[in-house]
Amino acid sequence: MEEEEIIEEELLLVESQLNGLQDKIKTLLDQQEELYERQAQLKALLEISKTSRDTSNSAPSVPLEDWSGKFSWDSQVDDTRFNVFGISSYRSNQREIINSIMSGKDVLVIMAAGGGKSLCYQLPAVLRDGITLVVSPLLSLIQDQVMGLAALGIPAHMLTSTTNKEIEKFIYKALEKGEGELKILYVTPEKISKSKRFMSKLEKCHHAGRLSLVAIDEAHCCSQWGHDFRPDYKNLGILKIQFPSVPMIALTATATSKVQMDLIEMLHIPRSVKFVSTVNRPNLFYRVYEKSSVGKVVIDEIANFISESYPNNESGIVYCFSRKECEQVAKELRGRGISADYYHADMDVVAREKVHMRWSKSKSQVIVGTVAFGMGINKPDVRFVVHHSLSKSMETYYQESGRAGRDGLPSECVLYYRPGDVPRQSSMVFYENCGLQNLYDIARYCQSKKNCRRGAFFQHFGEAVQECNGMCDNCVSSIELKDIDATYHTKIIVSLLQEMQQNDQRATLLQLVDKFKTKWKHSAGCSNEAVDLKKEEIEQLIVQLILDRVLKEEFQHTAYTTNAYVVLGPLWKPALQGNRPVKLTSASHSQDSGDRFKSAKRNQMSNLEAKLDDMRRTISSRNGGIFPHAVLSTEQISLLNCHTPTTIAELEKLIGKVKTDKYGSDIIEVMRSETGSGKDSGDGAKRQKKDKGVVFVESSEEG
Ligand SMILES: Nc1ncnc2c1ncn2[C@@H]1O[C@H](COP(=O)(O)OP(=O)(O)OP(=O)(O)O)[C@@H](O)[C@H]1O
Ligand SMILES: [Mg+2]
């Protein structure tokens, strides 16, 4: 008997030691997993750095040319730029890219959203003999581009699932026999990977020497490391294999060095000339607002923000997490007097197109969309992009918010953040490649009340830091911040989870907040220094602890959904022992109001600008397929406002031949009525208007 007791006692001891060991093993395995992940990343980075060094050492056949030098086509290019595209000067890198394409090189272009990538392939497409093929991922994007080109009188068409038989026949004839007028053909990647018929026509076009250029827009879709991988993009490598002598240009706004390497490999363009421009968008003001846990309050705030800051129907986008949320938010905004439509992937193509058109023509003010709305949307005068909840990564946020201000004018990117939104996203992305890591990067961006928002983008894209110039909330904030010592609160959270895990229980973030509050009531007396935290601050602390790996998320599928639970992370022990002080940054009061952006933005339209704006809308409604911004860009309106041309000849010098031929008489009529006709009212009026000072925040423009 006694012997049995001794054995049982030892058995218990061994079992408890085993339990202890298993915990340690679990922690070590977690650490191992993280280290493996980091190891893989570092290896990839090393590989990239070696390859790019090798390529630059061992590729004398790609001479380092001066792409901004003189070329035989200079005058032709300048003439087309100004007279056809109505663009008065190049933006950074555009000229160099166009020259390298005109020289027949393959080119990789990384240029920020709105930087002007389209011109880089559209201009050579117009000048080179033959047809340019453009691969683009979305129907809406293709439609935008084709309509824009048609407005400039450039023969462009698209071949997609919506193309009618007659146009399809016309396109196939143009490819096969060189009949009809076709300069630029847009297709979705599925056409390349799925339509044998199309590929055979394209081959015929190539054999006849009529395929002049291949452009892959939104090229990051090729890489599964990018934020918007599309399987059909993977097959685009075939284009270089089939048409090795045709220059290829791949363009994207966002590509980390890993994605760049991937693109070069997948598209088979190892000798491509690479142009990388800054990711900085100096005209965008970034801010994060605290989001209320009450849905209606959030909508009230968004509605107030729109109607107070943008009372003149200025265009904007509100991004939502789910389709249902989109519909709800659009309805509620309409209920508050804002003309808003929703847009998501569940709608049929016709309905989506209708919504897109209304907005593009500024007939509705806001599109409330899911991620389905927008890659590369070409509306240049989007003044604000609001995120109703956080995006799934810094890259996605950069891309989505980057739809604001593509015309270079001051615009605003606002993100409504609540820590409780993190698990909503994490349960959607945890199975993706680096999904959680990416989400935690944007959560870090949102949680920060001190760091420059712009700086976070530079860090993410591995670029040297540039001045923010007071264009983010954290850089201009006058709110007093204080650091709360949350070491004791952290101990409570960790011990709570430890207890729960011992009892095989789990808690979601919100359940953990409730449990914390109950426990706090009973144990607060133990530490007379620890301050009481508000509910939002507890949520913020838990997310901070997840980001710092004291805690971590675990996921479980149910029949209807995936639940995200908060459990102990690899670094829970030092936190429990209070060895690592934990600080939580808190703001003394909520939102800040005065900032430089607001005064920059308050650049009211002059009467003349308002009239020209009305005129472009009228012309747009008269000609079904032309957008107001294709008639005159906001930049061109400002130019006319400054120079007040009153003759066709003067006008042509400002906006080029094609637009003057098309809209010159309408414009001159407006100019004359507003300036009291006068050439003679001239100089005085001109000076006055120039002095009004147009606020352009451009990156690097060249003459
Ligand atoms: N040199 C220029 N001067 C003035 N405006 C320009 C110039 N180049 C392009 N633009 C205008 O800038 C806007 C954005 O250009 P574009 O659509 O080519 O951007 P993008 O780089 O393709 O952006 P995204 O990544 O969002 O697709 C357009 O309205 C275009 O007409
Ligand atoms: Mg584009």
XYZ file of C-alpha atoms and ligand atoms in Angstrom:
735
model
C 0.000 0.000 0.000
C 2.648 2.400 1.134
C 4.698 1.544 -1.908
C 1.747 2.412 -4.182
C 1.329 5.779 -2.504
C 4.978 6.561 -3.047
C 4.666 5.622 -6.710
C 1.503 7.707 -7.129
C 3.174 10.668 -5.491
C 6.137 10.444 -7.813
C 3.795 9.990 -10.769
C 2.049 13.250 -9.868
C 5.388 14.984 -9.559
C 6.554 13.685 -12.921
C 3.250 14.657 -14.523
C 3.464 18.173 -13.166
C 7.083 18.422 -14.341
C 5.970 17.161 -17.747
C 3.262 19.811 -17.863
C 5.831 22.450 -17.006
C 8.123 21.107 -19.698
C 5.344 21.073 -22.263
C 4.678 24.721 -21.579
C 8.361 25.454 -22.054
C 8.449 23.369 -25.238
C 5.415 25.245 -26.555
C 7.079 28.561 -25.855
C 10.296 27.360 -27.464
C 8.408 26.035 -30.481
C 6.669 29.379 -30.864
C 9.993 31.122 -30.704
C 11.432 28.625 -33.171
C 8.545 29.268 -35.561
C 9.094 32.996 -35.396
C 12.829 32.633 -35.863
C 12.285 30.364 -38.876
C 10.007 32.958 -40.389
C 12.557 35.698 -39.798
C 15.332 33.430 -41.133
C 13.377 32.913 -44.356
C 12.848 36.649 -44.701
C 16.503 37.429 -44.105
C 17.621 34.745 -46.572
C 15.305 36.175 -49.208
C 16.620 39.665 -48.566
C 20.205 38.448 -48.838
C 19.380 36.686 -52.077
C 17.821 39.849 -53.498
C 20.744 41.968 -52.514
C 23.266 39.447 -53.991
C 21.320 39.052 -57.220
C 20.941 42.771 -57.775
C 24.689 43.202 -57.125
C 25.498 40.339 -59.518
C 23.143 41.718 -62.148
C 24.700 45.132 -61.943
C 28.251 43.625 -62.049
C 27.679 41.086 -64.770
C 25.412 42.811 -67.189
C 27.545 45.080 -69.292
C 24.964 44.634 -72.053
C 22.655 46.920 -70.054
C 24.708 50.065 -70.349
C 24.128 52.769 -67.828
C 22.539 55.231 -70.193
C 21.597 58.769 -69.513
C 17.884 58.448 -70.104
C 17.368 62.151 -69.614
C 19.822 63.005 -72.416
C 19.009 63.937 -75.999
C 17.209 61.494 -78.297
C 16.133 61.679 -81.914
C 12.445 61.495 -80.906
C 12.586 64.342 -78.362
C 10.571 66.881 -80.330
C 7.984 64.303 -81.392
C 7.556 63.125 -77.816
C 7.214 66.673 -76.497
C 4.717 67.557 -79.177
C 2.522 64.512 -78.410
C 2.816 65.068 -74.658
C 1.549 68.611 -74.934
C -0.738 68.625 -77.937
C -2.353 65.204 -77.529
C -2.197 64.566 -73.784
C -2.435 68.239 -72.810
C 0.370 67.796 -70.270
C 2.663 70.785 -69.938
C 5.661 69.252 -68.155
C 6.966 65.849 -67.124
C 6.822 64.588 -63.628
C 9.763 62.894 -62.015
C 11.126 59.928 -64.069
C 8.444 60.088 -66.795
C 10.795 61.426 -69.455
C 13.493 58.880 -68.645
C 11.023 55.985 -68.707
C 9.578 57.086 -72.042
C 13.091 57.357 -73.503
C 14.072 53.881 -72.385
C 10.880 52.402 -73.853
C 11.415 54.312 -77.087
C 14.940 52.769 -77.150
C 13.345 49.313 -77.079
C 14.330 48.367 -73.518
C 12.294 46.362 -71.044
C 11.405 48.586 -68.127
C 10.257 48.144 -64.549
C 8.537 51.179 -63.046
C 7.809 51.648 -59.351
C 6.027 54.979 -58.999
C 3.592 56.168 -56.337
C -0.163 56.116 -56.945
C -1.101 59.090 -59.087
C 2.534 59.583 -60.089
C 1.647 59.360 -63.772
C 2.509 55.819 -64.812
C -0.091 55.645 -67.586
C 1.602 58.354 -69.634
C 4.834 56.316 -69.525
C 3.374 53.627 -71.779
C 0.546 55.525 -73.491
C 2.835 58.116 -75.014
C 5.283 55.601 -76.562
C 2.226 53.584 -77.646
C 1.020 56.551 -79.690
C 4.442 57.168 -81.230
C 5.629 53.632 -81.978
C 4.350 51.910 -85.094
C 1.805 49.206 -84.403
C -0.370 48.154 -81.483
C 0.402 48.283 -77.782
C -1.049 45.545 -75.591
C -1.893 46.596 -72.029
C -2.706 44.016 -69.372
C -4.695 45.423 -66.507
C -6.431 43.547 -63.686
C -9.825 45.192 -63.396
C -12.641 45.943 -65.743
C -13.440 49.308 -64.145
C -9.839 50.386 -64.460
C -9.719 49.375 -68.109
C -12.947 51.233 -68.860
C -11.549 54.370 -67.227
C -8.425 54.245 -69.319
C -10.138 53.497 -72.612
C -12.630 56.332 -72.101
C -9.842 58.728 -71.164
C -7.880 57.834 -74.292
C -10.960 58.091 -76.494
C -11.506 61.620 -75.147
C -7.998 62.464 -76.360
C -8.763 61.012 -79.765
C -6.428 58.029 -79.346
C -7.830 54.807 -80.846
C -8.004 52.503 -77.827
C -10.198 49.475 -77.213
C -10.669 46.741 -74.681
C -11.211 43.059 -75.029
C -12.904 41.695 -71.933
C -15.861 39.536 -70.976
C -18.164 42.518 -71.621
C -16.931 43.355 -75.135
C -19.673 42.871 -77.724
C -19.199 40.632 -80.744
C -18.900 43.460 -83.228
C -16.047 45.183 -81.397
C -14.405 41.822 -80.821
C -14.484 41.194 -84.565
C -13.025 44.638 -85.232
C -10.192 44.005 -82.730
C -9.363 40.581 -84.117
C -9.227 42.001 -87.630
C -6.962 44.815 -86.493
C -4.626 42.306 -84.824
C -4.639 39.768 -87.622
C -4.753 41.943 -90.694
C -3.793 45.384 -89.508
C -7.180 46.726 -90.615
C -8.964 49.567 -88.817
C -7.580 52.020 -86.352
C -6.240 50.490 -83.162
C -3.263 51.819 -81.203
C -3.812 50.575 -77.652
C -5.571 47.354 -76.698
C -6.471 46.683 -73.054
C -7.093 43.137 -71.852
C -7.507 41.414 -68.504
C -4.888 38.743 -67.674
C -7.483 35.991 -68.140
C -7.456 36.746 -71.881
C -3.771 35.825 -72.014
C -4.066 32.714 -69.878
C -7.450 31.423 -71.039
C -8.165 32.523 -74.619
C -6.230 30.499 -77.182
C -8.030 32.393 -79.919
C -6.805 35.724 -78.627
C -3.233 34.472 -78.249
C -3.211 33.148 -81.800
C -4.374 36.544 -83.141
C -1.741 38.278 -81.050
C 0.936 35.990 -82.460
C -0.176 36.855 -85.968
C 0.019 40.539 -85.077
C 3.549 39.997 -83.793
C 4.682 38.012 -86.842
C 3.488 40.841 -89.045
C 5.675 43.183 -86.974
C 2.715 45.112 -85.601
C 3.030 44.449 -81.855
C 4.911 47.500 -80.661
C 4.873 47.307 -76.855
C 3.523 45.200 -74.011
C 2.558 46.981 -70.792
C 1.719 45.165 -67.556
C -0.136 47.607 -65.318
C -0.520 46.953 -61.579
C 2.307 44.449 -62.010
C 2.526 43.683 -58.275
C -0.427 41.344 -58.910
C 2.120 38.862 -60.345
C 3.759 38.263 -57.014
C 2.265 36.278 -54.219
C 4.375 38.400 -51.887
C 2.499 41.468 -53.092
C -0.754 42.603 -51.505
C -3.042 41.742 -54.357
C -1.866 38.550 -55.945
C -3.936 37.400 -58.937
C -3.313 33.849 -60.149
C -3.854 34.813 -63.807
C -1.018 37.316 -63.591
C 1.326 34.389 -62.962
C 0.910 33.284 -66.567
C 1.990 36.587 -68.100
C 5.553 35.271 -68.407
C 4.377 33.744 -71.676
C 4.328 37.200 -73.302
C 8.092 37.660 -73.181
C 8.648 34.059 -74.257
C 6.388 34.464 -77.291
C 7.408 38.022 -78.145
C 11.033 38.369 -77.019
C 11.795 41.311 -79.293
C 8.864 43.427 -78.143
C 9.747 45.805 -75.283
C 7.839 45.214 -72.061
C 7.021 47.754 -69.391
C 5.805 46.562 -65.970
C 4.330 49.225 -63.703
C 3.242 49.313 -60.095
C 2.839 51.760 -57.239
C 4.010 49.383 -54.572
C 6.697 46.752 -54.703
C 9.093 45.839 -51.932
C 12.481 44.627 -53.211
C 11.298 41.067 -52.807
C 8.273 41.755 -55.025
C 10.499 43.526 -57.574
C 12.734 40.458 -57.863
C 9.706 38.270 -58.212
C 8.316 40.423 -61.040
C 11.566 40.438 -62.979
C 11.737 36.670 -62.735
C 8.105 35.938 -63.525
C 7.875 38.310 -66.475
C 11.282 37.178 -67.803
C 12.751 40.673 -67.957
C 16.156 40.208 -66.260
C 17.747 43.023 -68.240
C 15.028 45.539 -67.586
C 15.895 49.108 -66.702
C 14.442 49.859 -63.295
C 12.997 53.228 -62.242
C 12.056 53.560 -58.612
C 10.416 56.780 -57.444
C 9.655 57.722 -53.880
C 6.538 56.327 -52.181
C 5.977 59.744 -50.652
C 2.712 61.503 -51.467
C 3.437 64.964 -50.094
C -0.054 66.299 -50.813
C -1.810 63.682 -48.660
C -2.608 64.446 -45.048
C -2.785 61.253 -42.975
C -4.762 61.010 -39.767
C -6.169 58.341 -37.472
C -9.318 59.033 -35.484
C -10.416 57.065 -32.449
C -13.448 55.052 -33.462
C -16.402 54.803 -31.148
C -17.707 51.347 -30.269
C -21.205 52.601 -31.112
C -21.858 52.163 -34.844
C -24.206 55.148 -35.187
C -21.698 57.480 -33.551
C -19.046 56.475 -36.079
C -21.415 57.220 -38.958
C -22.356 60.552 -37.395
C -18.689 61.451 -37.187
C -17.957 60.419 -40.770
C -21.036 62.298 -42.025
C -20.005 65.424 -40.090
C -16.470 65.151 -41.359
C -17.684 64.992 -44.971
C -20.299 67.710 -44.795
C -18.120 70.130 -42.823
C -14.857 69.605 -44.699
C -16.278 68.938 -48.166
C -19.518 70.899 -48.547
C -19.125 71.404 -52.316
C -19.723 67.812 -53.346
C -15.963 67.101 -53.511
C -15.419 63.426 -54.284
C -14.469 60.851 -51.704
C -14.337 57.157 -50.898
C -15.298 55.398 -47.680
C -13.783 51.927 -47.317
C -15.583 49.324 -45.228
C -14.684 45.879 -43.988
C -17.593 43.846 -45.356
C -20.249 43.999 -48.054
C -23.027 44.236 -45.492
C -21.264 47.078 -43.741
C -20.884 48.930 -47.063
C -24.598 48.831 -47.723
C -25.402 49.875 -44.179
C -22.921 52.766 -44.104
C -24.051 54.054 -47.530
C -27.664 53.992 -46.383
C -26.880 55.806 -43.151
C -24.822 58.447 -44.938
C -27.677 59.029 -47.359
C -29.957 59.392 -44.352
C -27.675 62.210 -43.224
C -27.903 64.033 -46.527
C -24.740 62.794 -48.244
C -25.087 61.364 -51.729
C -23.441 57.986 -51.284
C -23.617 54.706 -53.224
C -22.185 51.368 -52.221
C -19.929 49.158 -54.330
C -18.873 45.569 -53.647
C -18.168 42.277 -55.337
C -21.646 40.822 -54.746
C -23.264 43.322 -57.109
C -23.648 42.457 -60.759
C -21.364 44.123 -63.271
C -24.053 46.486 -64.578
C -24.981 47.791 -61.127
C -21.330 48.304 -60.214
C -20.671 50.104 -63.446
C -23.633 52.426 -62.894
C -22.405 53.379 -59.435
C -18.876 53.896 -60.703
C -20.068 56.128 -63.552
C -22.268 58.320 -61.341
C -19.331 58.920 -59.067
C -16.774 59.417 -61.840
C -19.010 62.101 -63.299
C -19.359 63.703 -59.858
C -23.080 62.991 -59.811
C -22.696 61.226 -56.471
C -20.218 62.413 -53.873
C -19.125 59.253 -52.097
C -18.593 55.608 -52.935
C -18.770 53.319 -49.940
C -16.775 50.328 -51.062
C -14.988 47.174 -50.034
C -11.499 46.433 -51.295
C -13.241 45.430 -54.537
C -13.483 49.134 -55.339
C -10.548 50.706 -56.622
C -7.188 49.447 -57.645
C -5.974 52.160 -60.015
C -9.276 54.053 -60.173
C -8.507 56.984 -62.368
C -10.555 59.765 -60.770
C -7.856 62.346 -60.134
C -9.819 64.741 -57.893
C -10.688 62.435 -54.977
C -10.324 64.793 -52.014
C -10.750 62.330 -49.149
C -10.464 58.619 -48.438
C -12.004 57.470 -45.178
C -11.409 54.015 -43.725
C -14.333 52.928 -41.586
C -12.042 50.190 -40.256
C -8.383 49.347 -40.656
C -6.999 47.689 -43.807
C -5.269 44.353 -43.695
C -1.739 45.670 -44.279
C 0.334 48.825 -44.687
C 0.568 48.101 -48.376
C -3.183 47.802 -48.813
C -3.687 50.988 -46.816
C -1.091 52.850 -48.859
C -2.788 51.716 -52.039
C -6.353 52.466 -50.915
C -5.640 55.807 -49.251
C -3.446 56.668 -52.243
C -6.544 57.065 -54.401
C -6.884 60.488 -52.843
C -5.277 63.489 -54.506
C -3.926 61.896 -57.642
C -4.067 65.359 -59.243
C -1.448 66.591 -56.752
C -3.837 68.841 -54.787
C -4.119 68.649 -50.977
C -6.281 65.696 -49.941
C -7.022 63.788 -46.789
C -6.718 60.161 -45.653
C -8.582 59.363 -42.470
C -8.642 56.030 -40.695
C -11.146 55.280 -37.925
C -9.387 52.894 -35.596
C -10.610 50.851 -32.724
C -8.431 48.039 -31.302
C -11.493 45.781 -31.348
C -11.310 45.832 -35.177
C -7.951 44.015 -35.130
C -9.362 40.529 -34.353
C -12.053 41.067 -36.987
C -9.349 41.422 -39.590
C -6.967 38.870 -38.102
C -9.542 36.070 -38.337
C -9.688 36.809 -42.078
C -5.966 36.987 -42.797
C -4.267 34.576 -40.389
C -3.928 31.831 -42.980
C -2.365 34.140 -45.594
C 1.335 34.325 -46.206
C 2.620 36.733 -43.493
C -1.044 37.769 -43.035
C -0.811 38.418 -39.302
C 2.561 40.108 -39.515
C 1.171 42.505 -42.144
C -1.937 43.223 -40.118
C 0.102 43.896 -36.985
C 2.196 46.433 -38.921
C -0.869 48.520 -39.743
C -2.222 48.008 -36.201
C 1.069 49.481 -34.941
C 0.568 52.453 -37.294
C -2.920 52.995 -35.867
C -1.984 52.541 -32.219
C 0.818 55.096 -32.383
C 0.001 58.541 -31.090
C 3.548 59.854 -31.457
C 5.248 58.631 -34.617
C 5.017 60.362 -37.977
C 2.465 58.471 -40.106
C 4.465 59.183 -43.243
C 7.579 57.785 -41.530
C 5.754 54.470 -41.114
C 5.365 54.222 -44.889
C 9.055 55.016 -45.478
C 10.007 52.354 -42.968
C 7.646 49.822 -44.477
C 8.874 50.339 -48.030
C 12.527 50.547 -46.962
C 13.013 54.152 -48.089
C 15.009 56.928 -46.446
C 12.876 59.180 -44.269
C 11.675 62.471 -45.787
C 10.131 65.539 -44.191
C 6.441 65.238 -43.395
C 6.004 69.020 -43.509
C 3.219 68.886 -40.976
C 1.073 66.675 -43.168
C 0.032 64.077 -40.573
C -1.916 64.293 -37.331
C 0.931 63.128 -35.102
C 3.355 65.707 -36.507
C 1.007 68.648 -35.952
C -0.789 67.484 -32.851
C -0.943 69.874 -29.948
C -2.627 67.272 -27.769
C -0.808 66.558 -24.552
C 0.264 62.915 -24.385
C 1.067 61.033 -21.247
C 2.669 57.646 -20.696
C 0.685 55.461 -18.330
C 2.619 52.743 -16.492
C 0.624 49.641 -17.447
C 3.010 47.045 -15.987
C 0.577 46.110 -13.247
C -2.400 45.958 -15.623
C -0.373 43.691 -17.871
C 0.344 41.350 -14.955
C -3.380 41.066 -14.300
C -4.131 40.311 -17.952
C -1.395 37.675 -18.151
C -2.389 36.006 -14.890
C -6.019 35.985 -16.020
C -5.101 34.211 -19.227
C -2.817 31.812 -17.389
C -5.676 30.845 -15.086
C -8.057 30.467 -17.996
C -5.644 28.348 -19.964
C -5.159 26.062 -16.958
C -8.919 25.577 -16.920
C -9.033 25.036 -20.680
C -10.904 28.278 -21.213
C -10.364 30.946 -23.838
C -11.405 34.537 -24.348
C -11.851 36.853 -27.279
C -10.416 40.356 -26.985
C -13.721 41.819 -25.845
C -14.344 39.009 -23.343
C -10.857 39.536 -21.976
C -11.598 43.233 -21.467
C -14.697 42.332 -19.410
C -12.806 39.770 -17.360
C -10.067 42.288 -16.743
C -12.539 44.864 -15.506
C -14.094 42.377 -13.047
C -10.715 41.269 -11.767
C -9.493 44.856 -11.559
C -12.337 45.743 -9.209
C -11.200 43.034 -6.817
C -7.469 43.531 -7.028
C -6.899 47.223 -7.690
C -6.309 47.846 -4.009
C -3.088 45.794 -4.213
C -1.382 48.519 -6.137
C -2.243 51.999 -5.082
C -0.217 53.501 -7.909
C -1.920 51.798 -10.835
C -4.412 54.070 -12.598
C -7.846 53.032 -13.677
C -8.021 52.460 -17.447
C -10.950 53.261 -19.698
C -12.432 50.391 -21.739
C -10.783 51.715 -24.923
C -7.437 51.899 -23.159
C -7.704 48.282 -21.993
C -8.422 47.235 -25.585
C -5.464 49.314 -26.739
C -3.236 47.680 -24.094
C -4.249 44.151 -25.105
C -3.490 44.862 -28.777
C -0.183 46.445 -27.770
C 0.655 43.275 -25.822
C -0.181 41.174 -28.888
C 2.107 43.363 -31.018
C 4.845 43.009 -28.366
C 4.355 39.198 -28.334
C 3.434 39.067 -24.659
C 0.109 37.748 -25.925
C -0.891 36.249 -29.224
C -3.985 35.396 -31.192
C -5.273 31.899 -31.856
C -8.043 30.995 -34.231
C -10.859 28.485 -34.188
C -13.392 27.723 -36.885
C -17.047 27.328 -36.079
C -19.726 26.374 -38.587
C -20.357 30.050 -39.404
C -17.275 32.013 -38.585
C -13.679 32.003 -37.393
C -13.122 33.187 -33.843
C -9.956 34.958 -32.771
C -8.906 34.268 -29.186
C -6.242 36.009 -27.164
C -3.817 33.600 -25.458
C -0.409 33.803 -23.816
C 2.392 34.690 -26.213
C 6.097 33.780 -26.147
C 7.031 36.652 -23.806
C 4.318 36.260 -21.157
C 6.615 35.181 -18.312
C 8.752 38.329 -18.005
C 5.536 40.332 -18.250
C 3.959 38.340 -15.425
C 7.038 38.834 -13.281
C 6.850 42.552 -14.016
C 10.411 42.455 -15.427
C 9.457 44.411 -18.517
C 7.841 47.760 -17.815
C 4.844 48.334 -20.067
C 3.879 51.857 -21.119
C 0.618 52.911 -22.663
C 0.382 56.289 -24.395
C -2.782 58.163 -23.680
C -4.110 61.469 -24.989
C -5.372 64.055 -22.527
C -8.412 64.860 -24.659
C -9.710 63.552 -27.945
C -9.399 65.000 -31.444
C -7.178 67.878 -32.466
C -8.614 70.538 -34.716
C -6.236 73.155 -36.060
C -3.581 72.027 -38.500
C -1.687 73.240 -41.470
C -3.581 70.993 -43.818
C -6.867 72.670 -43.076
C -5.544 76.093 -43.925
C -3.826 74.784 -47.072
C -7.024 73.139 -48.205
C -9.198 76.168 -47.643
C -8.256 77.454 -51.027
C -11.663 78.451 -52.239
C -12.473 78.210 -55.921
C -12.613 81.539 -57.715
C -15.729 82.379 -59.755
C -13.856 81.567 -62.918
C -12.738 78.188 -61.611
C -16.287 77.386 -60.492
C -17.602 78.276 -63.961
C -14.969 76.160 -65.703
C -15.833 73.318 -63.345
C -19.526 73.647 -64.300
C -18.569 73.791 -67.947
C -16.561 70.562 -67.831
C -19.448 68.799 -66.116
C -21.892 70.026 -68.742
C -19.626 68.869 -71.570
C -19.233 65.537 -69.810
C -23.021 65.023 -69.538
C -23.415 66.043 -73.171
C -20.870 63.439 -74.311
C -21.888 60.262 -72.506
C -18.446 58.705 -72.418
C -16.221 61.557 -71.270
C -15.389 62.352 -67.673
C -15.255 65.963 -66.468
C -11.572 65.572 -65.590
C -10.853 64.343 -69.110
C -12.318 67.567 -70.493
C -10.123 69.733 -68.234
C -8.084 68.590 -65.249
C -8.273 70.566 -61.999
C -4.664 71.552 -62.630
C -5.608 72.927 -66.064
C -8.491 74.881 -64.555
C -6.033 76.518 -62.152
C -3.749 77.267 -65.064
C -6.562 78.981 -66.962
C -7.478 80.861 -63.812
C -3.924 82.185 -63.585
C -3.348 83.047 -67.241
C -6.903 83.999 -68.335
C -6.469 83.280 -72.070
C -9.141 84.931 -74.216
C -8.102 83.780 -77.667
C -7.835 80.297 -79.157
C -4.133 80.828 -79.859
C -3.435 81.708 -76.219
C -5.494 78.783 -75.039
C -3.624 76.326 -77.233
C -0.353 77.381 -75.651
C -1.739 76.362 -72.269
C -3.676 73.143 -72.853
C -2.421 71.834 -76.210
C -4.037 71.309 -79.587
C -6.413 68.361 -79.122
C -8.284 69.851 -76.176
C -8.334 73.297 -77.750
C -9.811 71.867 -80.954
C -12.457 70.012 -78.992
C -13.429 72.416 -76.231
C -11.741 75.685 -77.171
C -14.879 77.627 -78.104
C -16.708 76.599 -74.878
C -13.699 77.550 -72.789
C -13.153 80.900 -74.471
C -16.818 81.727 -74.039
C -16.530 81.153 -70.290
C -13.246 83.069 -70.120
C -14.694 86.054 -71.930
C -17.905 86.181 -69.928
C -15.998 85.994 -66.676
C -13.144 88.349 -67.461
C -15.539 90.857 -69.052
C -13.893 89.959 -72.331
C -11.130 91.290 -72.345
C -7.881 91.019 -73.743
C -7.586 94.585 -72.524
C -8.855 93.857 -69.049
C -5.768 91.692 -69.273
C -2.747 92.382 -67.225
C -4.293 93.844 -64.108
C -6.787 91.033 -63.833
C -4.125 88.500 -64.578
C -1.838 89.749 -61.879
C -4.623 89.724 -59.368
C -5.564 86.175 -60.186
C -2.032 84.938 -60.131
C -1.672 86.371 -56.684
C -4.543 84.258 -55.446
C -1.969 81.545 -55.126
C -2.923 78.035 -56.102
C -1.842 75.453 -53.597
C -0.096 72.629 -55.373
C 1.889 70.204 -53.357
C 3.820 68.343 -56.005
C 6.777 66.068 -55.424
C 9.469 66.659 -57.968
C 8.364 68.277 -61.180
C 10.665 69.135 -63.968
C 10.198 71.581 -66.695
N 3.313 65.186 -66.118
C 2.084 65.332 -65.662
N 1.606 66.567 -65.368
C 0.348 66.732 -64.906
N -0.513 65.737 -64.710
C -0.098 64.491 -64.987
C 1.219 64.221 -65.475
N 1.346 62.892 -65.653
C 0.169 62.352 -65.291
N -0.698 63.292 -64.886
C -2.068 63.118 -64.368
O -1.974 62.522 -63.068
C -3.099 61.689 -62.828
C -2.628 60.309 -62.386
O -1.944 59.666 -63.435
P -1.977 58.082 -63.660
O -3.367 57.592 -63.771
O -1.078 57.753 -64.763
O -1.379 57.611 -62.265
P -0.765 56.202 -61.874
O 0.672 56.428 -61.581
O -1.100 55.185 -62.899
O -1.522 55.931 -60.504
P -2.178 54.570 -59.944
O -1.082 53.789 -59.296
O -3.140 55.085 -58.927
O -2.822 53.866 -61.081
C -3.883 61.637 -64.129
O -4.967 62.510 -64.013
C -2.886 62.136 -65.173
O -3.514 62.780 -66.246
Mg -2.367 53.535 -62.987
